[in-house]
Tab-separated table of C-alpha atoms and ligand atoms in Angstrom:
chain	number	residue	atom	x	y	z
Z	1	UNK	CA	-25.481	23.062	11.546
Z	2	UNK	CA	-22.547	23.435	14.481
Z	3	UNK	CA	-18.988	24.302	13.892
Z	4	UNK	CA	-15.676	23.175	15.755
Z	5	UNK	CA	-12.161	24.188	15.483
Z	6	UNK	CA	-9.319	21.823	15.013
Z	7	UNK	CA	-5.777	22.171	14.307
Z	8	UNK	CA	-5.248	18.906	12.189
Z	9	UNK	CA	-7.872	16.697	10.732
Z	10	UNK	CA	-7.132	13.633	9.101
Z	11	UNK	CA	-9.403	11.806	6.778
Z	12	UNK	CA	-9.359	8.039	6.666
Z	13	UNK	CA	-8.081	5.974	9.603
Z	14	UNK	CA	-6.178	3.351	7.663
Z	15	UNK	CA	-2.321	3.290	8.376
Z	16	UNK	CA	-1.576	6.319	6.823
Z	17	UNK	CA	-3.839	8.387	8.902
Z	18	UNK	CA	-3.887	6.904	12.205
Z	19	UNK	CA	0.310	7.588	12.098
Z	20	UNK	CA	-0.251	10.799	10.995
Z	21	UNK	CA	-2.627	11.663	13.993
Z	22	UNK	CA	-0.113	9.701	16.242
Z	23	UNK	CA	2.724	11.643	15.247
Z	24	UNK	CA	0.915	15.157	14.983
Z	25	UNK	CA	0.140	14.568	18.806
Z	26	UNK	CA	3.748	13.450	19.597
Z	27	UNK	CA	5.276	16.292	17.857
Z	28	UNK	CA	2.936	18.641	19.815
Z	29	UNK	CA	0.762	17.332	22.667
Z	30	UNK	CA	-1.214	20.745	22.809
Z	31	UNK	CA	-2.897	20.083	19.368
Z	32	UNK	CA	-6.488	19.656	18.779
Z	33	UNK	CA	-6.124	16.565	16.308
Z	34	UNK	CA	-9.186	14.766	14.808
Z	35	UNK	CA	-8.943	11.826	13.039
Z	36	UNK	CA	-12.476	10.573	10.830
Z	37	UNK	CA	-12.874	7.190	9.547
Z	38	UNK	CA	-16.052	6.684	7.075
Z	39	UNK	CA	-16.231	2.930	7.821
Z	40	UNK	CA	-18.027	1.852	11.403
Z	41	UNK	CA	-14.995	0.142	12.489
Z	42	UNK	CA	-11.322	1.087	11.458
Z	43	UNK	CA	-9.656	-2.085	9.862
Z	44	UNK	CA	-12.977	-3.191	8.538
Z	45	UNK	CA	-13.573	-4.457	5.727
Z	46	UNK	CA	-9.911	-5.619	4.685
Z	47	UNK	CA	-8.881	-4.908	1.277
Z	48	UNK	CA	-5.229	-5.892	1.226
Z	49	UNK	CA	-3.241	-9.316	1.320
Z	50	UNK	CA	-1.881	-8.054	4.360
Z	51	UNK	CA	2.193	-8.698	3.878
Z	52	UNK	CA	4.677	-6.472	5.005
Z	53	UNK	CA	8.844	-6.588	5.400
Z	54	UNK	CA	10.363	-7.066	8.536
Z	55	UNK	CA	12.407	-3.706	8.834
Z	56	UNK	CA	9.697	-1.646	7.599
Z	57	UNK	CA	6.963	-2.649	10.205
Z	58	UNK	CA	9.432	-2.571	12.939
Z	59	UNK	CA	10.052	1.300	12.562
Z	60	UNK	CA	6.301	1.551	14.171
Z	61	UNK	CA	5.622	-1.415	15.898
Z	62	UNK	CA	7.474	-5.179	17.364
Z	63	UNK	CA	5.851	-7.925	15.872
Z	64	UNK	CA	6.920	-10.658	17.574
Z	65	UNK	CA	4.278	-12.319	19.501
Z	66	UNK	CA	1.957	-9.309	18.334
Z	67	UNK	CA	-1.999	-10.197	18.514
Z	68	UNK	CA	-2.155	-8.681	15.049
Z	69	UNK	CA	0.178	-10.771	13.421
Z	70	UNK	CA	-1.448	-13.579	11.377
Z	71	UNK	CA	1.873	-15.562	10.335
Z	72	UNK	CA	5.842	-14.722	10.310
Z	73	UNK	CA	7.165	-15.478	6.936
Z	74	UNK	CA	10.838	-17.023	6.320
Z	75	UNK	CA	10.690	-17.804	2.482
Z	76	UNK	CA	9.275	-16.388	-0.823
Z	77	UNK	CA	8.303	-18.922	-3.399
Z	78	UNK	CA	8.222	-17.343	-7.378
Z	79	UNK	CA	6.445	-19.297	-9.949
Z	80	UNK	CA	7.185	-18.985	-13.533
Z	81	UNK	CA	4.518	-18.757	-15.745
Z	82	UNK	CA	4.898	-22.533	-17.002
Z	83	UNK	CA	4.744	-23.055	-12.983
Z	84	UNK	CA	8.474	-23.648	-12.459
Z	85	UNK	CA	9.141	-22.785	-8.547
Z	86	UNK	CA	12.073	-21.068	-7.396
Z	87	UNK	CA	12.531	-20.966	-3.894
Z	88	UNK	CA	14.077	-17.552	-2.377
Z	89	UNK	CA	15.914	-18.071	1.337
Z	90	UNK	CA	15.986	-15.193	3.411
Z	91	UNK	CA	15.756	-15.234	6.640
Z	92	UNK	CA	13.147	-13.108	8.473
Z	93	UNK	CA	11.543	-11.770	4.863
Z	94	UNK	CA	8.516	-10.573	6.853
Z	95	UNK	CA	4.934	-10.750	8.421
Z	96	UNK	CA	1.286	-11.141	7.164
Z	97	UNK	CA	0.001	-9.019	9.556
Z	98	UNK	CA	-4.412	-9.330	10.671
Z	99	UNK	CA	-5.169	-6.005	9.333
Z	100	UNK	CA	-8.465	-5.776	11.600
Z	101	UNK	CA	-6.624	-5.998	14.580
Z	102	UNK	CA	-3.370	-3.700	12.907
Z	103	UNK	CA	-5.434	-0.872	11.966
Z	104	UNK	CA	-7.124	-0.736	15.095
Z	105	UNK	CA	-3.937	-1.207	17.154
Z	106	UNK	CA	-2.709	2.026	15.115
Z	107	UNK	CA	-5.797	3.955	15.672
Z	108	UNK	CA	-5.767	3.213	19.433
Z	109	UNK	CA	-2.279	4.556	19.502
Z	110	UNK	CA	-3.310	7.653	18.063
Z	111	UNK	CA	-6.303	7.848	20.222
Z	112	UNK	CA	-3.798	6.804	23.448
Z	113	UNK	CA	-1.853	9.968	22.237
Z	114	UNK	CA	-4.673	12.245	22.816
Z	115	UNK	CA	-6.166	12.333	18.868
Z	116	UNK	CA	-9.956	12.137	18.583
Z	117	UNK	CA	-11.082	9.314	16.561
Z	118	UNK	CA	-14.555	9.371	15.166
Z	119	UNK	CA	-15.634	5.859	13.263
Z	120	UNK	CA	-18.490	6.027	10.851
Z	121	UNK	CA	-17.848	9.673	9.997
Z	122	UNK	CA	-17.371	10.466	6.588
Z	123	UNK	CA	-16.063	14.027	5.098
Z	124	UNK	CA	-18.501	14.991	2.455
Z	125	UNK	CA	-17.354	18.650	1.276
Z	126	UNK	CA	-14.449	20.883	2.024
Z	127	UNK	CA	-13.795	24.299	1.024
Z	128	UNK	CA	-10.799	26.833	1.866
Z	129	UNK	CA	-12.447	30.054	3.649
Z	130	UNK	CA	-11.340	33.701	3.957
Z	131	UNK	CA	-10.287	32.751	7.597
Z	132	UNK	CA	-7.239	30.499	6.260
Z	133	UNK	CA	-8.818	27.288	7.473
Z	134	UNK	CA	-10.386	24.489	5.332
Z	135	UNK	CA	-13.993	23.976	6.394
Z	136	UNK	CA	-14.998	20.063	5.905
Z	137	UNK	CA	-18.468	18.810	6.290
Z	138	UNK	CA	-18.722	15.666	8.162
Z	139	UNK	CA	-21.614	13.639	8.202
Z	140	UNK	CA	-22.668	10.069	10.239
Z	141	UNK	CA	-21.161	8.395	13.425
Z	142	UNK	CA	-22.438	10.255	16.435
Z	143	UNK	CA	-23.587	13.403	14.818
Z	144	UNK	CA	-26.710	14.025	14.588
Z	145	UNK	CA	-26.287	16.381	11.879
Z	146	UNK	CA	-23.778	17.481	9.317
Z	147	UNK	CA	-21.153	19.435	11.289
Z	148	UNK	CA	-18.636	21.444	9.858
Z	149	UNK	CA	-15.173	21.455	11.111
Z	150	UNK	CA	-12.594	24.301	10.359
Z	151	UNK	CA	-9.014	23.031	10.110
Z	152	UNK	CA	-5.878	24.493	9.823
Z	153	UNK	CA	-4.551	21.747	8.405
Z	154	UNK	CA	-6.273	18.647	6.346
Z	155	UNK	CA	-4.273	15.495	6.292
Z	156	UNK	CA	-5.911	13.601	3.030
Z	157	UNK	CA	-5.339	9.729	3.993
Z	158	UNK	CA	-8.361	8.886	2.186
Z	159	UNK	CA	-7.008	5.838	0.280
Z	160	UNK	CA	-7.323	5.172	-3.347
Z	161	UNK	CA	-10.238	6.994	-4.322
Z	162	UNK	CA	-9.492	10.053	-2.323
Z	163	UNK	CA	-11.870	12.978	-2.117
Z	164	UNK	CA	-9.757	15.285	-0.516
Z	165	UNK	CA	-6.881	15.441	-3.335
Z	166	UNK	CA	-9.763	16.767	-5.526
Z	167	UNK	CA	-11.570	18.796	-3.131
Z	168	UNK	CA	-7.826	20.790	-2.841
Z	169	UNK	CA	-7.771	21.099	-6.412
Z	170	UNK	CA	-4.793	18.132	-6.394
Z	171	UNK	CA	-4.504	16.261	-9.644
Z	172	UNK	CA	-4.865	12.346	-8.221
Z	173	UNK	CA	-5.538	11.102	-11.575
Z	174	UNK	CA	-3.744	7.820	-12.641
Z	175	UNK	CA	-3.613	6.559	-16.066
Z	176	UNK	CA	-5.081	3.468	-16.983
Z	177	UNK	CA	-2.023	1.101	-17.435
Z	178	UNK	CA	-0.884	1.953	-13.893
Z	179	UNK	CA	-4.165	0.984	-12.418
Z	180	UNK	CA	-4.297	-2.836	-11.009
Z	181	UNK	CA	-7.948	-4.161	-10.625
Z	182	UNK	CA	-7.101	-6.859	-7.478
Z	183	UNK	CA	-9.366	-9.570	-6.390
Z	184	UNK	CA	-8.785	-11.561	-3.206
Z	185	UNK	CA	-10.421	-14.836	-1.781
Z	186	UNK	CA	-9.682	-16.047	1.936
Z	187	UNK	CA	-9.310	-19.709	1.356
Z	188	UNK	CA	-9.226	-22.537	3.723
Z	189	UNK	CA	-8.568	-26.349	3.198
Z	190	UNK	CA	-5.673	-26.091	0.937
Z	191	UNK	CA	-2.306	-27.011	0.697
Z	192	UNK	CA	1.127	-24.796	0.747
Z	193	UNK	CA	3.949	-24.011	2.851
Z	194	UNK	CA	2.793	-22.080	5.764
Z	195	UNK	CA	5.971	-20.359	5.873
Z	196	UNK	CA	6.025	-18.948	2.499
Z	197	UNK	CA	4.265	-16.336	0.147
Z	198	UNK	CA	4.015	-17.650	-3.151
Z	199	UNK	CA	4.270	-15.140	-6.358
Z	200	UNK	CA	3.452	-16.066	-9.792
Z	201	UNK	CA	3.909	-13.637	-12.792
Z	202	UNK	CA	2.064	-14.619	-16.596
Z	203	UNK	CA	0.214	-13.005	-19.061
Z	204	UNK	CA	-2.198	-16.178	-18.687
Z	205	UNK	CA	-1.985	-15.793	-15.246
Z	206	UNK	CA	-2.409	-11.898	-14.179
Z	207	UNK	CA	-1.391	-9.669	-17.084
Z	208	UNK	CA	0.442	-6.577	-16.045
Z	209	UNK	CA	0.488	-8.032	-12.434
Z	210	UNK	CA	0.738	-11.040	-10.394
Z	211	UNK	CA	-0.655	-13.726	-8.736
Z	212	UNK	CA	-0.365	-14.285	-4.583
Z	213	UNK	CA	-1.029	-16.706	-1.785
Z	214	UNK	CA	-0.310	-15.049	1.409
Z	215	UNK	CA	-0.692	-17.557	4.419
Z	216	UNK	CA	-2.732	-16.326	7.164
Z	217	UNK	CA	-1.887	-19.496	9.289
Z	218	UNK	CA	-1.465	-23.168	8.455
Z	219	UNK	CA	-4.471	-23.876	7.003
Z	220	UNK	CA	-6.179	-20.334	5.538
Z	221	UNK	CA	-4.627	-18.304	2.955
Z	222	UNK	CA	-5.234	-14.672	1.152
Z	223	UNK	CA	-5.602	-15.929	-2.548
Z	224	UNK	CA	-5.387	-13.194	-4.991
Z	225	UNK	CA	-4.418	-11.207	-8.184
Z	226	UNK	CA	-3.804	-7.788	-9.897
Z	227	UNK	CA	-4.467	-7.361	-13.265
Z	228	UNK	CA	-3.932	-4.005	-15.234
Z	229	UNK	CA	-7.448	-4.304	-16.979
Z	230	UNK	CA	-5.793	-2.751	-20.534
Z	231	UNK	CA	-3.923	-5.797	-20.701
Z	232	UNK	CA	-6.560	-8.670	-20.097
Z	233	UNK	CA	-8.273	-10.931	-22.756
Z	234	UNK	CA	-11.610	-9.646	-21.450
Z	235	UNK	CA	-11.959	-11.023	-18.497
Z	236	UNK	CA	-12.363	-9.350	-14.968
Z	237	UNK	CA	-9.515	-10.194	-12.140
Z	238	UNK	CA	-12.075	-12.342	-10.415
Z	239	UNK	CA	-12.449	-14.559	-13.417
Z	240	UNK	CA	-8.701	-14.502	-13.899
Z	241	UNK	CA	-8.570	-15.582	-9.918
Z	242	UNK	CA	-11.073	-18.323	-10.516
Z	243	UNK	CA	-9.169	-19.721	-13.192
Z	244	UNK	CA	-5.841	-19.855	-11.067
Z	245	UNK	CA	-7.275	-21.107	-8.222
Z	246	UNK	CA	-8.949	-24.072	-10.529
Z	247	UNK	CA	-5.732	-24.787	-11.589
Z	248	UNK	CA	-3.329	-24.559	-8.414
Z	249	UNK	CA	-5.517	-24.802	-5.313
Z	250	UNK	CA	-9.153	-26.463	-6.108
Z	251	UNK	CA	-10.982	-28.210	-3.556
Z	252	UNK	CA	-10.571	-25.492	-0.661
Z	253	UNK	CA	-13.496	-23.477	0.658
Z	254	UNK	CA	-13.727	-19.611	0.339
Z	255	UNK	CA	-14.439	-17.923	3.475
Z	256	UNK	CA	-14.046	-14.541	2.041
Z	257	UNK	CA	-13.896	-12.537	-0.910
Z	258	UNK	CA	-12.635	-8.756	-1.536
Z	259	UNK	CA	-11.551	-6.502	-4.607
Z	260	UNK	CA	-9.640	-3.132	-4.923
Z	261	UNK	CA	-7.814	-1.157	-6.593
Z	262	UNK	CA	-3.903	-1.008	-6.621
Z	263	UNK	CA	-1.828	2.165	-7.912
Z	264	UNK	CA	1.300	1.283	-9.359
Z	265	UNK	CA	2.339	4.162	-10.655
Z	266	UNK	CA	4.751	6.783	-9.018
Z	267	UNK	CA	4.086	9.772	-6.458
Z	268	UNK	CA	1.291	12.022	-7.556
Z	269	UNK	CA	2.908	15.217	-9.250
Z	270	UNK	CA	1.701	17.549	-5.814
Z	271	UNK	CA	0.675	16.309	-2.920
Z	272	UNK	CA	0.527	18.986	-1.121
Z	273	UNK	CA	-1.009	22.815	-1.229
Z	274	UNK	CA	-2.484	25.664	1.258
Z	275	UNK	CA	-3.032	23.707	4.300
Z	276	UNK	CA	-3.197	20.130	2.669
Z	277	UNK	CA	-0.963	17.119	2.419
Z	278	UNK	CA	-1.974	13.964	1.115
Z	279	UNK	CA	-0.719	10.319	2.460
Z	280	UNK	CA	-0.095	6.843	1.189
Z	281	UNK	CA	-2.437	5.427	-1.303
Z	282	UNK	CA	-4.086	8.979	-1.770
Z	283	UNK	CA	-0.667	10.629	-2.856
Z	284	UNK	CA	0.395	7.120	-4.528
Z	285	UNK	CA	2.561	6.274	-2.650
Z	286	UNK	CA	2.497	2.338	-2.955
Z	287	UNK	CA	5.899	0.456	-4.152
Z	288	UNK	CA	4.997	0.586	-8.175
Z	289	UNK	CA	7.067	-2.769	-8.446
Z	290	UNK	CA	5.358	-5.117	-5.603
Z	291	UNK	CA	2.225	-2.937	-5.163
Z	292	UNK	CA	3.142	-2.811	-1.323
Z	293	UNK	CA	1.524	0.286	0.575
Z	294	UNK	CA	1.294	-0.430	4.219
Z	295	UNK	CA	4.829	0.734	5.130
Z	296	UNK	CA	4.942	3.510	2.926
Z	297	UNK	CA	1.747	4.691	4.022
Z	298	UNK	CA	2.998	4.677	7.540
Z	299	UNK	CA	6.088	6.517	6.755
Z	300	UNK	CA	4.236	8.940	5.177
Z	301	UNK	CA	2.029	9.318	7.697
Z	302	UNK	CA	4.653	10.091	10.130
Z	303	UNK	CA	6.247	12.890	7.883
Z	304	UNK	CA	3.098	14.473	7.661
Z	305	UNK	CA	2.091	14.223	11.049
Z	306	UNK	CA	5.104	15.940	11.955
Z	307	UNK	CA	5.218	18.668	9.188
Z	308	UNK	CA	1.769	19.593	10.405
Z	309	UNK	CA	2.886	20.370	13.906
Z	310	UNK	CA	5.682	22.401	12.896
Z	311	UNK	CA	4.187	24.453	10.207
Z	312	UNK	CA	1.195	25.253	12.694
Z	313	UNK	CA	3.972	25.959	15.449
Z	314	UNK	CA	5.507	28.600	12.934
Z	315	UNK	CA	2.053	30.014	12.121
Z	316	UNK	CA	2.694	28.842	8.189
Z	317	UNK	CA	0.824	26.234	6.880
Z	318	UNK	CA	0.908	27.811	3.217
Z	319	UNK	CA	1.593	25.743	0.193
Z	320	UNK	CA	5.240	26.849	0.093
Z	321	UNK	CA	5.651	25.594	3.457
Z	322	UNK	CA	3.802	21.996	3.056
Z	323	UNK	CA	5.954	21.591	0.295
Z	324	UNK	CA	8.780	20.752	2.501
Z	325	UNK	CA	6.910	17.561	3.203
Z	326	UNK	CA	6.782	16.536	-0.077
Z	327	UNK	CA	10.319	16.862	-1.087
Z	328	UNK	CA	11.110	14.794	2.711
Z	329	UNK	CA	9.038	12.512	1.282
Z	330	UNK	CA	10.897	12.179	-2.351
Z	331	UNK	CA	14.047	11.924	-0.558
Z	332	UNK	CA	12.717	9.392	1.731
Z	333	UNK	CA	10.822	6.579	-0.677
Z	334	UNK	CA	9.306	9.013	-3.600
Z	335	UNK	CA	12.635	9.084	-5.623
Z	336	UNK	CA	13.123	5.188	-5.267
Z	337	UNK	CA	9.792	4.609	-6.527
Z	338	UNK	CA	10.783	6.364	-9.583
Z	339	UNK	CA	13.464	3.840	-10.198
Z	340	UNK	CA	11.143	1.135	-9.560
Z	341	UNK	CA	8.848	2.449	-12.199
Z	342	UNK	CA	11.522	2.174	-14.875
Z	343	UNK	CA	12.055	-1.359	-13.666
Z	344	UNK	CA	8.898	-2.247	-13.887
Z	345	UNK	CA	8.149	-0.847	-17.008
Z	346	UNK	CA	11.537	-2.601	-18.377
Z	347	UNK	CA	9.718	-5.702	-17.176
Z	348	UNK	CA	6.614	-5.234	-19.203
Z	349	UNK	CA	8.806	-5.933	-22.378
Z	350	UNK	CA	9.772	-9.075	-21.701
Z	351	UNK	CA	7.470	-12.101	-22.362
Z	352	UNK	CA	6.555	-15.495	-20.158
Z	353	UNK	CA	9.292	-17.171	-22.569
Z	354	UNK	CA	11.945	-15.288	-20.578
Z	355	UNK	CA	10.756	-15.423	-17.067
Z	356	UNK	CA	10.496	-19.281	-17.728
Z	357	UNK	CA	14.362	-19.600	-18.843
Z	358	UNK	CA	15.263	-17.341	-15.961
Z	359	UNK	CA	13.700	-19.425	-13.716
Z	360	UNK	CA	15.371	-22.489	-14.867
Z	361	UNK	CA	18.775	-20.314	-14.777
Z	362	UNK	CA	18.196	-19.289	-10.812
Z	363	UNK	CA	17.334	-23.297	-9.958
Z	364	UNK	CA	20.982	-23.732	-10.978
Z	365	UNK	CA	22.079	-21.609	-7.736
Z	366	UNK	CA	22.059	-23.737	-4.603
Z	367	UNK	CA	18.987	-22.938	-2.575
Z	368	UNK	CA	20.602	-21.710	0.642
Z	369	UNK	CA	22.663	-19.047	-1.835
Z	370	UNK	CA	19.634	-18.029	-3.403
Z	371	UNK	CA	18.852	-14.614	-2.416
Z	372	UNK	CA	17.228	-11.648	-4.421
Z	373	UNK	CA	20.597	-10.200	-5.008
Z	374	UNK	CA	22.470	-13.462	-6.304
Z	375	UNK	CA	19.123	-14.049	-8.352
Z	376	UNK	CA	19.450	-11.096	-10.236
Z	377	UNK	CA	23.614	-10.803	-10.437
Z	378	UNK	CA	23.198	-14.326	-11.943
Z	379	UNK	CA	20.079	-12.981	-14.096
Z	380	UNK	CA	22.525	-10.309	-15.491
Z	381	UNK	CA	25.103	-12.595	-16.819
Z	382	UNK	CA	22.697	-15.677	-18.569
Z	383	UNK	CA	20.135	-13.292	-19.745
Z	384	UNK	CA	21.556	-10.015	-21.001
Z	385	UNK	CA	18.255	-8.928	-21.980
Z	386	UNK	CA	18.099	-7.823	-18.138
Z	387	UNK	CA	21.236	-5.452	-18.577
Z	388	UNK	CA	19.183	-2.282	-19.844
Z	389	UNK	CA	16.701	-2.826	-16.818
Z	390	UNK	CA	19.521	-2.585	-14.617
Z	391	UNK	CA	20.755	0.208	-16.447
Z	392	UNK	CA	17.965	2.079	-15.794
Z	393	UNK	CA	17.567	1.375	-12.349
Z	394	UNK	CA	20.862	3.004	-11.645
Z	395	UNK	CA	20.352	6.136	-13.741
A	401	LIG	P1	-6.320	2.479	3.137
A	401	LIG	O1	-5.978	1.742	4.202
A	401	LIG	O2	-6.994	2.827	2.104
A	401	LIG	O3	-7.142	3.658	3.938
A	401	LIG	C1	-8.051	4.952	3.747
A	401	LIG	C2	-9.151	4.801	4.622
A	401	LIG	O4	-10.149	6.107	4.383
A	401	LIG	C3	-10.205	4.030	4.533
A	401	LIG	O5	-10.451	3.051	5.758
A	401	LIG	C4	-11.252	4.742	4.320
A	401	LIG	O6	-12.424	3.862	4.606
A	401	LIG	C5	-10.967	5.972	4.758
A	401	LIG	N1	-11.713	7.110	3.867
A	401	LIG	C6	-12.106	7.269	2.614
A	401	LIG	N2	-12.796	8.298	2.114
A	401	LIG	C7	-13.164	8.700	3.249
A	401	LIG	C8	-14.003	9.955	3.548
A	401	LIG	N3	-14.585	10.912	2.688
A	401	LIG	N4	-14.267	10.454	5.354
A	401	LIG	C9	-13.603	9.439	6.401
A	401	LIG	N5	-12.679	8.217	5.555
A	401	LIG	C10	-12.830	8.146	4.413
A	401	LIG	N6	-0.228	-3.648	0.723
A	401	LIG	C11	1.200	-4.145	1.304
A	401	LIG	O7	1.909	-3.355	1.897
A	401	LIG	N7	1.110	-5.640	1.275
A	401	LIG	C12	0.021	-6.190	0.841
A	401	LIG	O8	-0.098	-7.242	0.559
A	401	LIG	C13	-1.274	-5.392	0.047
A	401	LIG	N8	-2.042	-6.130	-0.518
A	401	LIG	C14	-3.174	-5.708	-1.240
A	401	LIG	C15	-4.010	-6.497	-1.771
A	401	LIG	C16	-5.145	-5.771	-2.203
A	401	LIG	C17	-6.364	-6.386	-3.236
A	401	LIG	C18	-5.422	-4.277	-2.215
A	401	LIG	C19	-6.612	-3.922	-3.295
A	401	LIG	C20	-4.151	-3.224	-1.830
A	401	LIG	C21	-2.976	-4.132	-1.083
A	401	LIG	N9	-1.792	-3.631	-0.574
A	401	LIG	C22	-0.949	-4.019	0.126
A	401	LIG	C23	-2.059	-1.988	-0.547
A	401	LIG	C24	-2.458	-1.488	0.787
A	401	LIG	O9	-3.621	-1.857	1.071
A	401	LIG	C25	-2.360	0.363	0.696
A	401	LIG	O10	-1.211	0.523	0.366
A	401	LIG	C26	-2.801	0.582	2.287
A	401	LIG	O11	-3.801	-0.057	2.899
A	401	LIG	C27	-2.844	2.072	2.326
A	401	LIG	O12	-2.864	2.905	3.571
A	401	LIG	P2	-3.912	3.945	3.612
A	401	LIG	O13	-3.762	4.385	5.273
A	401	LIG	O14	-3.282	4.816	2.392
A	401	LIG	O15	-5.281	3.916	2.874
């Protein structure tokens, strides 16, 4: 067994990991940065509906005409539990990515900045040694035998099932009520507005979560849903999804299927310790209302990559020093997620009848004026039950 020293080891080649590796190198071109990805190719398999907002994405890459974009989205259509459709008009709402290409593009940027990227290579264990470094065992890829890497800083970007967090002694458990089980098909040959994303709520449709259709083009879409198992009637996510598709999108051809977990909680209580930072899904940095985590993962990766470079430069990678990264994350988005989580909890108390009546109220607003802000303001007036939700948002 051989050993190798690196300054920064990034475990996981998703959006969080690639941006962390890129930013560490950008901050200090002298750093030896290694990113390992367990899967044989970055971006494969895709376990995601691939939707992102315009502004967040543009902080990292220009989507106009980019080969890693599947579709531009300019409308959101909410479907109430009784199928009442509410069209929301927003300009440049967002994008559906082609994550196979997008994730590969991010990893290639990290590589171009000088980070080493090893695919098919899994981190299998990690221990803190007396030399003040983390010794991480790597397996697979181009390695003939297990190899130990000694790292000053390890960035755990290893997704929902993070092992780096556990190895480092960080508590990354999630309450069952805040874990959504998702199922999704890629479906061809069904009818939908290719410029719109569709979201449907309702206990019979997707208890504790929602169902979605995100266009990948004019003829293909990601069609999926997430449920909280504790709230289900005994069916799993795929069974709910099959029922939803049979009712709303019969007749298409299913050309892809995936499952995955989404943590709709708040940022983990501790996301850093001596020589370790967790980023993205590994640190529960998903928006608990929307379940979106791609842009959050990239923003956290940027903070962590820069924090790692600064800590190494100053010769201090202690838990105290890396706690700055946690504080910066909370100021950037983590505190907002606490508010969104409170809204999520309040919405859970409202039943299908409430959402059906809200949809009819909102449809009274002329379509061009139907922005999310206006909808919320109208809803407050007509549905006083929402006032406590708003109050919880602002405190
Ligand atoms: P990931 O993208 O999960 O990357 C983690 C990587 O680490 C993986 O590639 C994994 O193979 C690798 N890895 C794990 N362990 C090891 C190890 N020991 N050694 C080496 N490599 C390892 N978010 C949105 O913003 N919009 C959406 O529309 C959306 N839809 C979703 C739909 C579904 C069904 C699901 C499940 C999630 C969805 N999300 C969505 C969430 C989004 O996919 C994640 O938030 C995002 O991918 C997080 O990025 P990440 O880099 O933290 O983790």
